[in-house]
XYZ file of C-alpha atoms in Angstrom:
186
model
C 15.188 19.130 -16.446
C 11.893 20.363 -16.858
C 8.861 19.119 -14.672
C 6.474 19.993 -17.525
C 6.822 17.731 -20.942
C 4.059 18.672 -22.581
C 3.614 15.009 -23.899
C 0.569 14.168 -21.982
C -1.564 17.152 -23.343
C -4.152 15.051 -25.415
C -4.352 12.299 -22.521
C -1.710 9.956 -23.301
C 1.424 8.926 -21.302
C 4.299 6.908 -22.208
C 4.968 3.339 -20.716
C 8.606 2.711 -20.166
C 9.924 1.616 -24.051
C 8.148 4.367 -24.916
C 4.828 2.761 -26.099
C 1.671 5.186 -25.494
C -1.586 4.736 -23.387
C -4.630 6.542 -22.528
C -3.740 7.691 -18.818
C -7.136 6.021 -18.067
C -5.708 2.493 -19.038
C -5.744 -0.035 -16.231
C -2.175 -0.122 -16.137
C -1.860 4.097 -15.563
C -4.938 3.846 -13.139
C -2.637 1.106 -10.762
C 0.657 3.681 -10.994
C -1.551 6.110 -9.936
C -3.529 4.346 -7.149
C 0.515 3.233 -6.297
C 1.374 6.255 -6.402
C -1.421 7.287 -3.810
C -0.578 5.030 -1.505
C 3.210 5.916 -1.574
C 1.733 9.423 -0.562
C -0.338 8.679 2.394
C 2.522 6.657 3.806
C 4.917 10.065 3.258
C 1.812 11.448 5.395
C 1.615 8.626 8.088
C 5.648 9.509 8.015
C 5.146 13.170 9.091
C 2.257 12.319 11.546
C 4.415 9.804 13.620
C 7.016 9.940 15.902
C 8.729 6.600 15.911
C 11.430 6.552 14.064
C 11.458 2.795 14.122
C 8.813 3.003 12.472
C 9.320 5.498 10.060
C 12.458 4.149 8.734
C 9.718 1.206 7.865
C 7.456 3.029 6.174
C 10.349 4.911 4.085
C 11.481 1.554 3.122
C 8.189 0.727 1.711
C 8.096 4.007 -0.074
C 11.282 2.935 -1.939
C 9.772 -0.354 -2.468
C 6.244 1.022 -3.607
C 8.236 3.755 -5.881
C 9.437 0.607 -7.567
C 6.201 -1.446 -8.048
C 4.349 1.384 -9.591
C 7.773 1.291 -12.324
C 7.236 -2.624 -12.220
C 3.763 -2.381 -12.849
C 3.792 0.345 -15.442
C 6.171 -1.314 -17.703
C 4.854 -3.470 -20.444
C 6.016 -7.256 -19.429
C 8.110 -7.941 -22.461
C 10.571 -5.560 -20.932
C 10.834 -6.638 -17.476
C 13.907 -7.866 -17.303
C 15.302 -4.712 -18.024
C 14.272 -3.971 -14.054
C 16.572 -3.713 -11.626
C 14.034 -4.641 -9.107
C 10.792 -6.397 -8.539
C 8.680 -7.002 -5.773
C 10.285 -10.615 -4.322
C 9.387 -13.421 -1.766
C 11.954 -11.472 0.140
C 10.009 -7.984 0.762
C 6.766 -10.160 1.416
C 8.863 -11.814 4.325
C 10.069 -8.395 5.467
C 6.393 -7.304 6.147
C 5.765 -10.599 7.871
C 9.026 -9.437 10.368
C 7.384 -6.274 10.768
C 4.180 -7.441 11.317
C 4.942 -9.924 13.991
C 7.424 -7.436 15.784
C 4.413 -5.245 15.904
C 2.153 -7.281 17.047
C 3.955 -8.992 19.989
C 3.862 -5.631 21.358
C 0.025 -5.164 20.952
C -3.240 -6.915 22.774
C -4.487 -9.811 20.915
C -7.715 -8.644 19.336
C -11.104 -10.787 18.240
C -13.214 -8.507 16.643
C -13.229 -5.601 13.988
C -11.988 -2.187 15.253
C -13.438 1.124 14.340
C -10.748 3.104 12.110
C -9.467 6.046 13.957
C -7.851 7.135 17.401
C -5.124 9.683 17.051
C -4.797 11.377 14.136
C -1.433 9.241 13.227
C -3.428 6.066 13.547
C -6.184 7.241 11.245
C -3.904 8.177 8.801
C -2.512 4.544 8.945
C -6.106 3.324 7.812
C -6.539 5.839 5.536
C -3.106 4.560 3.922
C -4.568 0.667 4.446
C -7.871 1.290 2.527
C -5.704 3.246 -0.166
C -3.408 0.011 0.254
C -7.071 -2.475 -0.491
C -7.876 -0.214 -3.644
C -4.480 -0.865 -5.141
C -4.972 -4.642 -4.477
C -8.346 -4.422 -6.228
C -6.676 -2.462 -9.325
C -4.223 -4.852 -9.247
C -7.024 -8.038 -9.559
C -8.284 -6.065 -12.396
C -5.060 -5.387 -14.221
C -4.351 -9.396 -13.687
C -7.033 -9.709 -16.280
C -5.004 -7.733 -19.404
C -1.832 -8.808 -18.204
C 0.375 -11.296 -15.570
C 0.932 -10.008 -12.043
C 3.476 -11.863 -10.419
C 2.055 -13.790 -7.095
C 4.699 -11.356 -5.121
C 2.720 -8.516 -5.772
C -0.155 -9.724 -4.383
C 1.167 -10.992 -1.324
C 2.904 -7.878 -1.111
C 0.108 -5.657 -1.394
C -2.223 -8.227 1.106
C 0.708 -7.601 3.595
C 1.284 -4.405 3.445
C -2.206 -3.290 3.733
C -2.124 -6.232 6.840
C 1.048 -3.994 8.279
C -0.439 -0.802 8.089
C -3.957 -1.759 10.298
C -1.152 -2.986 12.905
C 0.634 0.557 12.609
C -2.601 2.254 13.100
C -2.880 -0.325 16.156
C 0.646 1.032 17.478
C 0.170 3.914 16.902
C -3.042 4.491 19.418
C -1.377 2.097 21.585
C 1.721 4.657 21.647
C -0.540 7.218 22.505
C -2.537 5.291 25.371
C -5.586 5.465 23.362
C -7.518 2.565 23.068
C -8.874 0.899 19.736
C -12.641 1.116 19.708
C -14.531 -2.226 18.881
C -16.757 -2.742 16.347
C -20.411 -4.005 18.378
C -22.572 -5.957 16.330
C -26.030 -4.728 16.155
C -28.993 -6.091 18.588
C -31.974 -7.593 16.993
C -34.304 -4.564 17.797
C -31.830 -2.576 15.679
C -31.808 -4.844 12.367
């Protein structure tokens, strides 16, 4: 098989049924952001050394692979899926979450994205994670979105500021705290 098709030349790609859109349509923009997202995490992959962990974000790469399909396929052929984002993966990132967490200091006020390299890859990844929600909102408003994918992508992006977390923590470097301006600086 060929990598090139030639198809997309004038700016159009296919949806899956084979109906064409610009490759600036709302629905091509959220593949792509997707698509984005599922690369950092490859990224946060080869920057990290728990393989715990990895075999996490791996998961989500399989699951991510198949929301960008879910999303990029026109709803009147849905149920030719074989899989869509479910209750079930939300709960997953819940587990994950809490495992996490348990193992981290309780914090109460914003951190400061960066660290170690791994963990600033991890917020990279989350604010990639926040533009895909936002895509998502906007897409909402041509077609449905099922509530899963919200809650999936508010979870996930939830997950991956508590991997950025573990991974400083890991590395015995601590999180640095947002500090609120004094008055003399407003």
């Amino acid at each position: 098989m060929r990598i090139y098709t030639k198809t997309g030349d004038t700016g159009e790609t296919s949806l899956y049924g084979g109906q064409r859109v610009a490759k600036d349509a709302t629905q091509i923009q959220v593949v792509g952001e997707i698509d984005e997202l599922n690369a950092y995490l490859g990224l946060a992959k080869s920057t990290n050394d728990n393989l715990q962990i990895n075999e996490v974000l791996q998961r989500i790469q399989h699951e991510l692979f198949n929301l960008g399909a879910e999303l990029g396929t026109p709803n009147d052929l849905h149920h030719k899926l074989n899989f869509r984002i479910a209750q079930q993966q939300v709960s997953q990132l819940e587990i994950d979450i809490d495992t996490l967490e348990n193992e981290l200091p309780p914090i109460r006020q914003f951190i400061l994205p960066g660290g170690t390299f791994s963990s600033s890859v991890f917020h990279l990844a989350r604010t990639v994670c926040r533009r895909c929600e936002r895509r998502v909102v906007a897409l909402s408003k041509d077609q449905p979105v099922s509530l899963e994918t919200f809650q999936y992508l508010n979870r996930l992006s939830d997950l991956l500021f508590v991997l950025a977390r573990t991974a400083n923590a890991e590395s015995g470097v601590a999180d640095v705290f947002w500090t609120q301006p004094s008055p003399q600086q407003r």
